[in-house]
PDB file of C-alpha atoms in Angstrom:
ATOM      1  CA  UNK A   1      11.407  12.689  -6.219  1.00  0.00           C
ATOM      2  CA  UNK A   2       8.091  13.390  -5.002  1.00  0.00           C
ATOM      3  CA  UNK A   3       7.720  13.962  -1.239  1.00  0.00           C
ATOM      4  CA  UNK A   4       4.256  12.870   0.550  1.00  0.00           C
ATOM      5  CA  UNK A   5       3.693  14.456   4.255  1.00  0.00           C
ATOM      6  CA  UNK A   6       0.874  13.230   6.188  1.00  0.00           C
ATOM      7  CA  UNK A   7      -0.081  14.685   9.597  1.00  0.00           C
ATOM      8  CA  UNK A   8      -0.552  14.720  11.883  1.00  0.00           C
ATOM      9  CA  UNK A   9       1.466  10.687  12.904  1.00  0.00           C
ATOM     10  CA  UNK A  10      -0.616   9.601  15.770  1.00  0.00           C
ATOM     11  CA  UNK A  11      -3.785  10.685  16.879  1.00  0.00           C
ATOM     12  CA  UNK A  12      -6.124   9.246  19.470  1.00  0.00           C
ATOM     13  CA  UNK A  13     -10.042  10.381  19.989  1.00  0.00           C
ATOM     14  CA  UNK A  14     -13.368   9.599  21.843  1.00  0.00           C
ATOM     15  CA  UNK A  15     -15.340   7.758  19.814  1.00  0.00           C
ATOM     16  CA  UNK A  16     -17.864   9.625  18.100  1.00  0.00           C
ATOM     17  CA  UNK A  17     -15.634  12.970  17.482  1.00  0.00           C
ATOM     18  CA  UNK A  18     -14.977  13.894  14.283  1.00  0.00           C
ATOM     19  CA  UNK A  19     -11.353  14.239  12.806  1.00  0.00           C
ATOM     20  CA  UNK A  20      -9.360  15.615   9.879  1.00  0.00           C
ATOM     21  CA  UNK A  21      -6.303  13.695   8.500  1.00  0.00           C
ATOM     22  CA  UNK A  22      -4.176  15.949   5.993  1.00  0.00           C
ATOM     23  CA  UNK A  23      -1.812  14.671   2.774  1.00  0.00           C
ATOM     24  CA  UNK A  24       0.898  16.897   1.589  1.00  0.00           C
ATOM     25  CA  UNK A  25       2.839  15.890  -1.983  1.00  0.00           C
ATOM     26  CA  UNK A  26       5.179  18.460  -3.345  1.00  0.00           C
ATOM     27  CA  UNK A  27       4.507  18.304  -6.895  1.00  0.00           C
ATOM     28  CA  UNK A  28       1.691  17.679  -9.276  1.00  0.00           C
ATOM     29  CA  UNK A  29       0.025  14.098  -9.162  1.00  0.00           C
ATOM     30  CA  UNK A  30      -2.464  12.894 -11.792  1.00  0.00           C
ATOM     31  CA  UNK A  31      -3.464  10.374  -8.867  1.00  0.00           C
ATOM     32  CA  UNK A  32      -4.259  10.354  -5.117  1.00  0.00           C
ATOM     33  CA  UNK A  33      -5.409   7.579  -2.796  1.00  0.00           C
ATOM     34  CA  UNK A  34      -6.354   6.953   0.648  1.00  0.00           C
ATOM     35  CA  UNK A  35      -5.818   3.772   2.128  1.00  0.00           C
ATOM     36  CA  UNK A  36      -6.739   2.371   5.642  1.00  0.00           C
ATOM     37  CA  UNK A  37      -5.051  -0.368   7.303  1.00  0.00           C
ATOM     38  CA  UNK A  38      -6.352  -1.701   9.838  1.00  0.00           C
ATOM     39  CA  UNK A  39      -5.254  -3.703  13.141  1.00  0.00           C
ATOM     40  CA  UNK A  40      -5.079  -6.784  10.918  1.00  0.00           C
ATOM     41  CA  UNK A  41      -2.682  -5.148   8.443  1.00  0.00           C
ATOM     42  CA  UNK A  42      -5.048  -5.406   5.671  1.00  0.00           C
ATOM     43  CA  UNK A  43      -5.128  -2.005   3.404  1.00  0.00           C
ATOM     44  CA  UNK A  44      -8.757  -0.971   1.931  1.00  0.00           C
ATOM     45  CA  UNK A  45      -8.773   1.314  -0.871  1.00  0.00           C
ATOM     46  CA  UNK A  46     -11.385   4.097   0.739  1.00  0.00           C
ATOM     47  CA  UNK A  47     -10.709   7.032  -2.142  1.00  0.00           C
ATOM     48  CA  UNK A  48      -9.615   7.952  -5.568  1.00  0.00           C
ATOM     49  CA  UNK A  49      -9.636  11.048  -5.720  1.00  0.00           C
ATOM     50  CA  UNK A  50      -6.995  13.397  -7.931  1.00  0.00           C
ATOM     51  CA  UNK A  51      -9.019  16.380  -7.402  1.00  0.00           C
ATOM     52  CA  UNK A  52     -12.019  17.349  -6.126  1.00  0.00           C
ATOM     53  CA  UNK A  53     -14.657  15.711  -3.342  1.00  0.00           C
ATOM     54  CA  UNK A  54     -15.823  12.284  -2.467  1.00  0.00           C
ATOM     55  CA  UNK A  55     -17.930  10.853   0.114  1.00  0.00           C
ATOM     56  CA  UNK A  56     -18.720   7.532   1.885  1.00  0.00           C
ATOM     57  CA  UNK A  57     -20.536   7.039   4.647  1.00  0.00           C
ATOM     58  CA  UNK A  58     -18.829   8.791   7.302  1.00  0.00           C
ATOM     59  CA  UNK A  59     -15.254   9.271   5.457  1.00  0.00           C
ATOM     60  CA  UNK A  60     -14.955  12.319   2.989  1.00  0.00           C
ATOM     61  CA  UNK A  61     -12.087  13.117   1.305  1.00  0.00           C
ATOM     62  CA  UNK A  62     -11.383  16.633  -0.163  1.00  0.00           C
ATOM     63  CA  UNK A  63      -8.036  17.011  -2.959  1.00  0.00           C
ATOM     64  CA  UNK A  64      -7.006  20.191  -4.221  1.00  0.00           C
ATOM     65  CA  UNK A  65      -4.218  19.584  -6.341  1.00  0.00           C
ATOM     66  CA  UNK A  66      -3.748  23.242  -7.396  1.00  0.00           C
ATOM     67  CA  UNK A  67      -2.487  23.833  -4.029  1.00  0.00           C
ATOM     68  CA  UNK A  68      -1.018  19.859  -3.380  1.00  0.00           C
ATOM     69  CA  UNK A  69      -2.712  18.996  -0.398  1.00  0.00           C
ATOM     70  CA  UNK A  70      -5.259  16.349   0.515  1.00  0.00           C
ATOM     71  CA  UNK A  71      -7.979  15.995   3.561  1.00  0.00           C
ATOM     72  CA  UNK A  72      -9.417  13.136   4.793  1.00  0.00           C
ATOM     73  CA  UNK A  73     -12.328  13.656   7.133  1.00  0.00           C
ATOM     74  CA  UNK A  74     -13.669  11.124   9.466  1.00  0.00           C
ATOM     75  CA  UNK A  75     -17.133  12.077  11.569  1.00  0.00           C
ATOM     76  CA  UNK A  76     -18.883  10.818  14.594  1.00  0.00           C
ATOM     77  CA  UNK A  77     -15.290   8.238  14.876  1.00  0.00           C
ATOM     78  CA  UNK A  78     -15.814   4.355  15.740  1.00  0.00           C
ATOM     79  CA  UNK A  79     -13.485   1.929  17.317  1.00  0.00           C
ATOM     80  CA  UNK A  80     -13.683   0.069  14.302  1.00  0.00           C
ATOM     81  CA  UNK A  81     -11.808   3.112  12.775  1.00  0.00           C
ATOM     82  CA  UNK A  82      -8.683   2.060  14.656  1.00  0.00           C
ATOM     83  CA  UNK A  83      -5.402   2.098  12.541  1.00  0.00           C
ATOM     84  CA  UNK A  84      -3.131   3.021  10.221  1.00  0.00           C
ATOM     85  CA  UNK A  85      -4.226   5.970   6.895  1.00  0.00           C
ATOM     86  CA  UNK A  86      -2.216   6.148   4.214  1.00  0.00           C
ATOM     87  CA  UNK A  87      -2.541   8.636   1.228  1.00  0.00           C
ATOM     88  CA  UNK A  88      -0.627   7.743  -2.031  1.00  0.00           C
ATOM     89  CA  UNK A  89      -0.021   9.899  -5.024  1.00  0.00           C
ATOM     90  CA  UNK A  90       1.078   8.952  -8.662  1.00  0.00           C
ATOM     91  CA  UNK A  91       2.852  11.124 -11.007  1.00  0.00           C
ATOM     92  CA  UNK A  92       3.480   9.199 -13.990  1.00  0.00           C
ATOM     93  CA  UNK A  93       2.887   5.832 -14.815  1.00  0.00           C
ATOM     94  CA  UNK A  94       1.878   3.717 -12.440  1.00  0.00           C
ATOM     95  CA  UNK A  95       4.724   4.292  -9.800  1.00  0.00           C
ATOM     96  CA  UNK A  96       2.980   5.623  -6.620  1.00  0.00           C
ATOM     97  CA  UNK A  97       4.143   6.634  -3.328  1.00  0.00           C
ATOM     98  CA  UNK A  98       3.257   6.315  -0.001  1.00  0.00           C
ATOM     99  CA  UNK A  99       3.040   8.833   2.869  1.00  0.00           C
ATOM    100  CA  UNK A 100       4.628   7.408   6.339  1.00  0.00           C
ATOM    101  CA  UNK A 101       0.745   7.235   7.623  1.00  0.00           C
ATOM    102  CA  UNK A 102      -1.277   8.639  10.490  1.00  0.00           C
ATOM    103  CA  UNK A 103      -2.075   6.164  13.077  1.00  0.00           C
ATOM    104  CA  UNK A 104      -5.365   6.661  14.651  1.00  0.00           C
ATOM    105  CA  UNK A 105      -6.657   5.159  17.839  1.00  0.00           C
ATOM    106  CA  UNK A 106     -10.191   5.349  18.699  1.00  0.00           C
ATOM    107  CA  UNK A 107     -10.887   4.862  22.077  1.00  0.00           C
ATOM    108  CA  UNK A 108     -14.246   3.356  23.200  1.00  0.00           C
TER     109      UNK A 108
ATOM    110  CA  UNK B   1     -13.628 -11.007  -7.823  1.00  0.00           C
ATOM    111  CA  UNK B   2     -11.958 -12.810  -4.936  1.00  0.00           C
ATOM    112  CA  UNK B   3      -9.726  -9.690  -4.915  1.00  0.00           C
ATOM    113  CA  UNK B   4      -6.029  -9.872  -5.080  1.00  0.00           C
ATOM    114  CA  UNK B   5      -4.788 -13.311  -4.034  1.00  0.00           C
ATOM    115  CA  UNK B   6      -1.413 -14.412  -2.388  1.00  0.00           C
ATOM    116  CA  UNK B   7       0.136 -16.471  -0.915  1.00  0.00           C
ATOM    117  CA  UNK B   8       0.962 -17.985   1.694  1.00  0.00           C
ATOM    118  CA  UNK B   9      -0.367 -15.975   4.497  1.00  0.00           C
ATOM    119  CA  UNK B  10       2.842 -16.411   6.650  1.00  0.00           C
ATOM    120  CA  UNK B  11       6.022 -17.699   6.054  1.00  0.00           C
ATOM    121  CA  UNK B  12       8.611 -18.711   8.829  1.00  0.00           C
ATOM    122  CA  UNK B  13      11.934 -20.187   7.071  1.00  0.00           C
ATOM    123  CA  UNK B  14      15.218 -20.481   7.510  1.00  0.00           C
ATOM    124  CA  UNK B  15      18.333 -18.035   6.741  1.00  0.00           C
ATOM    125  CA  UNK B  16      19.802 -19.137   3.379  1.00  0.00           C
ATOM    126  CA  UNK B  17      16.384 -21.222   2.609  1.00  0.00           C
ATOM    127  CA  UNK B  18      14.579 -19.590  -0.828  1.00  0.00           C
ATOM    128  CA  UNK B  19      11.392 -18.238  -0.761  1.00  0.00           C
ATOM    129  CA  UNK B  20       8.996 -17.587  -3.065  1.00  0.00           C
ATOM    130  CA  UNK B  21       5.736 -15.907  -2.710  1.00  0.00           C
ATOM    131  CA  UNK B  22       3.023 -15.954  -4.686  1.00  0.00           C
ATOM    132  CA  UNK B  23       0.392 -13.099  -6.363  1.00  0.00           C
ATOM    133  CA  UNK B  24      -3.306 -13.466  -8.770  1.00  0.00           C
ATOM    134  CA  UNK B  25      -3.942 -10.166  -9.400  1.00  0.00           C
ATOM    135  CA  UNK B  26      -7.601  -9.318 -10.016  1.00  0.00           C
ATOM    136  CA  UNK B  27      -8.928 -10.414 -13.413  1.00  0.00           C
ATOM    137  CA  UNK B  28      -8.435  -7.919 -16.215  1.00  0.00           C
ATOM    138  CA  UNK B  29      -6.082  -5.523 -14.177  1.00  0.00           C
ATOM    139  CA  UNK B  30      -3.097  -5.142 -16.656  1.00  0.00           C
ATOM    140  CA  UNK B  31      -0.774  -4.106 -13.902  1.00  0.00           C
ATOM    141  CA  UNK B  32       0.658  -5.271 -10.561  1.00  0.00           C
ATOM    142  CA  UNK B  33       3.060  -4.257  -8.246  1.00  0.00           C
ATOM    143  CA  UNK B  34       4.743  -5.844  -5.490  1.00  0.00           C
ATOM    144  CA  UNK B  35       5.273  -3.904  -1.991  1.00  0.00           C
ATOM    145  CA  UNK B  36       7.549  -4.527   1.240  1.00  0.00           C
ATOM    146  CA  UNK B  37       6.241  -2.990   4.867  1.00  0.00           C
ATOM    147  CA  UNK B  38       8.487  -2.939   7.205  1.00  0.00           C
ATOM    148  CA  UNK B  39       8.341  -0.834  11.050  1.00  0.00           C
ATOM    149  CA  UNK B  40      11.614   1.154  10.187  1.00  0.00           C
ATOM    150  CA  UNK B  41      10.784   1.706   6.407  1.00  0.00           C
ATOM    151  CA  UNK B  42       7.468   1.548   5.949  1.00  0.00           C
ATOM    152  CA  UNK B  43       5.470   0.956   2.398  1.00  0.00           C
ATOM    153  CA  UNK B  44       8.022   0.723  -0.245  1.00  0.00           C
ATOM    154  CA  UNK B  45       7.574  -0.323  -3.999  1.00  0.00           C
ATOM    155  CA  UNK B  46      10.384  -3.359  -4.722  1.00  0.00           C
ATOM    156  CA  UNK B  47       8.929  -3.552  -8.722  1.00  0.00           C
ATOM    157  CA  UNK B  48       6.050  -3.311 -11.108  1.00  0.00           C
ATOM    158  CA  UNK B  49       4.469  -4.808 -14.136  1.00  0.00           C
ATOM    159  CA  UNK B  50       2.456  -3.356 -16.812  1.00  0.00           C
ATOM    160  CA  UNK B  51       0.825  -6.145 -19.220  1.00  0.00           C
ATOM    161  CA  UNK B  52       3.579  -8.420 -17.751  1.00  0.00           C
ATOM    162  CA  UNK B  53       6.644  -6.606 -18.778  1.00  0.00           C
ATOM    163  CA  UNK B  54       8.940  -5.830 -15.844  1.00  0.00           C
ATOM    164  CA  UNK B  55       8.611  -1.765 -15.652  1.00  0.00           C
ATOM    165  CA  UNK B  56      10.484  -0.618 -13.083  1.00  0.00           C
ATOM    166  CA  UNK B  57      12.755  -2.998 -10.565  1.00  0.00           C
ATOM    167  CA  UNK B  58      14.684   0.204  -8.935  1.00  0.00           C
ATOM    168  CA  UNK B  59      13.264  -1.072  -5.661  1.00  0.00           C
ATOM    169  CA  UNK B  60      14.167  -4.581  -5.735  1.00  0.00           C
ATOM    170  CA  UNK B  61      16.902  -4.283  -2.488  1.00  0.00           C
ATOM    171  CA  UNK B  62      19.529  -6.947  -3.632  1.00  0.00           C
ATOM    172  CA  UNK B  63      20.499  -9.571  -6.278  1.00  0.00           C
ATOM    173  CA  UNK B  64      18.916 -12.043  -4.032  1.00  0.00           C
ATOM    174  CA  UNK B  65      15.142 -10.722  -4.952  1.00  0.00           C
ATOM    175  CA  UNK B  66      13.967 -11.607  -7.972  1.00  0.00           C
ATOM    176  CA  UNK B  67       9.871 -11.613  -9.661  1.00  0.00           C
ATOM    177  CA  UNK B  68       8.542 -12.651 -12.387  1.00  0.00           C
ATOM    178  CA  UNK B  69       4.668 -12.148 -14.069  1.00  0.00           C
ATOM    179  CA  UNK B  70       4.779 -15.141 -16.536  1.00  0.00           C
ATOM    180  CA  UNK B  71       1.194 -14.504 -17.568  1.00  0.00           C
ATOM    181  CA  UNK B  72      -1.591 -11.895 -16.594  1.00  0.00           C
ATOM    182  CA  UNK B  73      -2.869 -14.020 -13.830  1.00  0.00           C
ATOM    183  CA  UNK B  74       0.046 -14.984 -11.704  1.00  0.00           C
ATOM    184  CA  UNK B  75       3.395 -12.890 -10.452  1.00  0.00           C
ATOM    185  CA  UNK B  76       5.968 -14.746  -8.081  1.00  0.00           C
ATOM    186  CA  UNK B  77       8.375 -13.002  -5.803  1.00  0.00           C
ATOM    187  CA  UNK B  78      11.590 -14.953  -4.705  1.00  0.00           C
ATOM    188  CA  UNK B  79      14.037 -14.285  -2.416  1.00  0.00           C
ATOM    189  CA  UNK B  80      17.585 -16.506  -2.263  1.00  0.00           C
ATOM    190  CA  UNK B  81      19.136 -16.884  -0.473  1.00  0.00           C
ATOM    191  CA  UNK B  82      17.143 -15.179   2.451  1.00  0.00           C
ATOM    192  CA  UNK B  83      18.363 -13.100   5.292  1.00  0.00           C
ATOM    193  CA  UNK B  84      17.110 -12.207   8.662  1.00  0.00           C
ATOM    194  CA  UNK B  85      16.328  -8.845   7.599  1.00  0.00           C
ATOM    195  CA  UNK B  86      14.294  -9.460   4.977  1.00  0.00           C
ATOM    196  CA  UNK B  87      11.718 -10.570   6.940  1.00  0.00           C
ATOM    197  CA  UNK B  88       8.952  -8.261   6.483  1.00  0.00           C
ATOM    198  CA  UNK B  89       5.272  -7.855   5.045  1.00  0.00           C
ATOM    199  CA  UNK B  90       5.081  -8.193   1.513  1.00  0.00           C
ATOM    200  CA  UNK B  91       2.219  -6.878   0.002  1.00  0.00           C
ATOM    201  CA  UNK B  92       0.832  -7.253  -4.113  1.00  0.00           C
ATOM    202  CA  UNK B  93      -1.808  -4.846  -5.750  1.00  0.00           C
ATOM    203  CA  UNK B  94      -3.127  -4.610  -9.055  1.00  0.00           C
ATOM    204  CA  UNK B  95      -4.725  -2.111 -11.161  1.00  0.00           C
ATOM    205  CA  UNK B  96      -6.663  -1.641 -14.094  1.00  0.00           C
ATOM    206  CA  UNK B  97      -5.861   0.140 -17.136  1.00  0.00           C
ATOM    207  CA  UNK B  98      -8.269   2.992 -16.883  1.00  0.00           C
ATOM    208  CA  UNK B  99      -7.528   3.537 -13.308  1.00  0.00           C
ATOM    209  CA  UNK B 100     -10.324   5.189 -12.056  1.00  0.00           C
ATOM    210  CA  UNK B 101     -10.496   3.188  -8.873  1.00  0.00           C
ATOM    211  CA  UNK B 102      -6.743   2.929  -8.154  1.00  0.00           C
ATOM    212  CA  UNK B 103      -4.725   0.476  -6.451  1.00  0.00           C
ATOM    213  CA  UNK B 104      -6.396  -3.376  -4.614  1.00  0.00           C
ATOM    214  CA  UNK B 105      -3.923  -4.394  -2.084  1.00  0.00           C
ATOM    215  CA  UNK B 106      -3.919  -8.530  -1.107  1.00  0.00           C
ATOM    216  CA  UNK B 107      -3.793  -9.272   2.211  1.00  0.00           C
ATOM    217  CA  UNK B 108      -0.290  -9.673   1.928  1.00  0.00           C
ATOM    218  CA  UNK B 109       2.527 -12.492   3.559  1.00  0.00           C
ATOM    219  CA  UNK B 110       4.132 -12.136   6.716  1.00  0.00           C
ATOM    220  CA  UNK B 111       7.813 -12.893   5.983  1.00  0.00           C
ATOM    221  CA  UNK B 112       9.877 -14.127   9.187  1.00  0.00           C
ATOM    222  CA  UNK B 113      13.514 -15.718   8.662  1.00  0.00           C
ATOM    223  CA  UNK B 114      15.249 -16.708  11.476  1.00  0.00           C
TER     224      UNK B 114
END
C-alpha cells in the first residue's frame, strides 16, 4: 500500500520563527490533508489540498503531486501552535492514510 | 453544524464489560469512518461507510469489534467483550460526497479498560 513519510518527527522553535513541515506519499493520491492536533487531542482539518497552493492566516500549504510530496509552512510560530500535524492522502475511495505526524513544540 | 458528535467523551470500564460508542456525523455527509489512536500505533482506520453500507472493515482488529450505521445520522462502535488493550482513542469523521473539504474529525472517546 501507500506509504506516507512526514518529517521531520519532533521539532521545537522560538515562538515567532517560521517553520516548514514536509509530507511524503509514494504513489499518486487524488486527495491530501493536513490535520493539527492539538494538546487536547482534538484534530482540525487546516487543508485540502491535492495539488497546488493554499493559504490561511499564517499556515500555507504547498502539494505537488507530480513529484508526491507535500509542505506545510507555518510563519512567525505561536504557542498556541503546539502539537501534533498530520498529513493524510487518499487514493481511491474514501480510504485515507495517515502519516506518523510531526510533533511541534513552540516554546514561549 | 455542531460538527461531528460522539460520544461519550471518556469511558473507564471493566475487562469483559461491552462497550459501545457512539457517532452523528455531520448532516448531509454520506460517509463516515471510524478511527483508533493509540501511542504505539498511531491513527489507524478500523472501518468505513459510504451511504450506510459497510465499505471496508479490513481494520476492524478482532471479532470482538463490531459497527453499525443504521441510518445516515447515527454509527455505533461496540466492543465485547473488551480487553485491556483496547483501550485507546477512538475517533469518527465524516465526509461529504463531493469532497472538496475532506475529512471532520469528532472530538473523539477516550477508551480505558482496566
Amino acid at each position: 500500500g501507500i506509504q506516507v513519510e512526514q518529517s521531520p518527527p519532533d521539532l521545537i522553535l522560538q515562538e515567532g520563527a517560521n517553520s516548514t513541515l514536509r509530507c511524503n506519499f509514494s504513489d499518486s493520491v487524488n486527495n491530501l490533508q493536513w490535520f493539527h492536533q492539538n494538546p487536547w487531542g482534538q484534530l482540525i482539518n487546516l487543508f485540502y489540498i491535492p495539488s497546488g497552493t493554499k493559504q490561511n492566516g499564517r499556515l500555507s500549504a504547498t502539494t505537488v503531486a507530480t513529484e508526491r510530496y507535500s509542505l506545510l509552512y507555518i510563519s512567525s510560530s505561536q504557542t498556541t501552535d503546539s502539537g501534533v500535524y498530520f498529513c493524510a492522502v487518499r487514493t481511491g475511495g474514501f480510504k485515507t492514510i495517515f502519516g506518523a505526524g510531526t510533533r511541534l513544540f513552540v516554546k514561549a | 453544524d455542531a460538527g461531528v458528535i460522539q460520544s461519550p467523551r471518556h469511558e473507564v470500564t471493566e475487562m469483559g464489560q461491552e462497550v459501545t460508542l457512539r457517532c452523528k456525523p455531520i448532516s448531509g455527509h454520506n460517509s463516515l469512518f471510524w478511527y483508533r489512536q493509540t501511542m504505539m500505533r498511531g491513527l489507524e482506520l478500523l472501518i468505513y461507510f459510504n451511504n450506510n453500507v459497510p465499505i471496508d472493515d479490513s481494520g476492524m482488529p478482532e471479532d470482538r469489534f463490531s459497527a453499525k450505521m443504521p441510518n445516515a445520522s447515527f454509527s455505533t462502535l461496540k466492543i465485547q467483550p473488551s480487553e485491556p488493550r483496547d483501550s485507546a482513542v477512538y475517533f469518527c469523521a465524516s465526509a461529504g460526497a463531493v469532497s472538496t473539504d475532506g475529512y471532520t474529525f469528532g472530538s473523539g472517546t477516550r477508551l480505558t479498560v482496566v
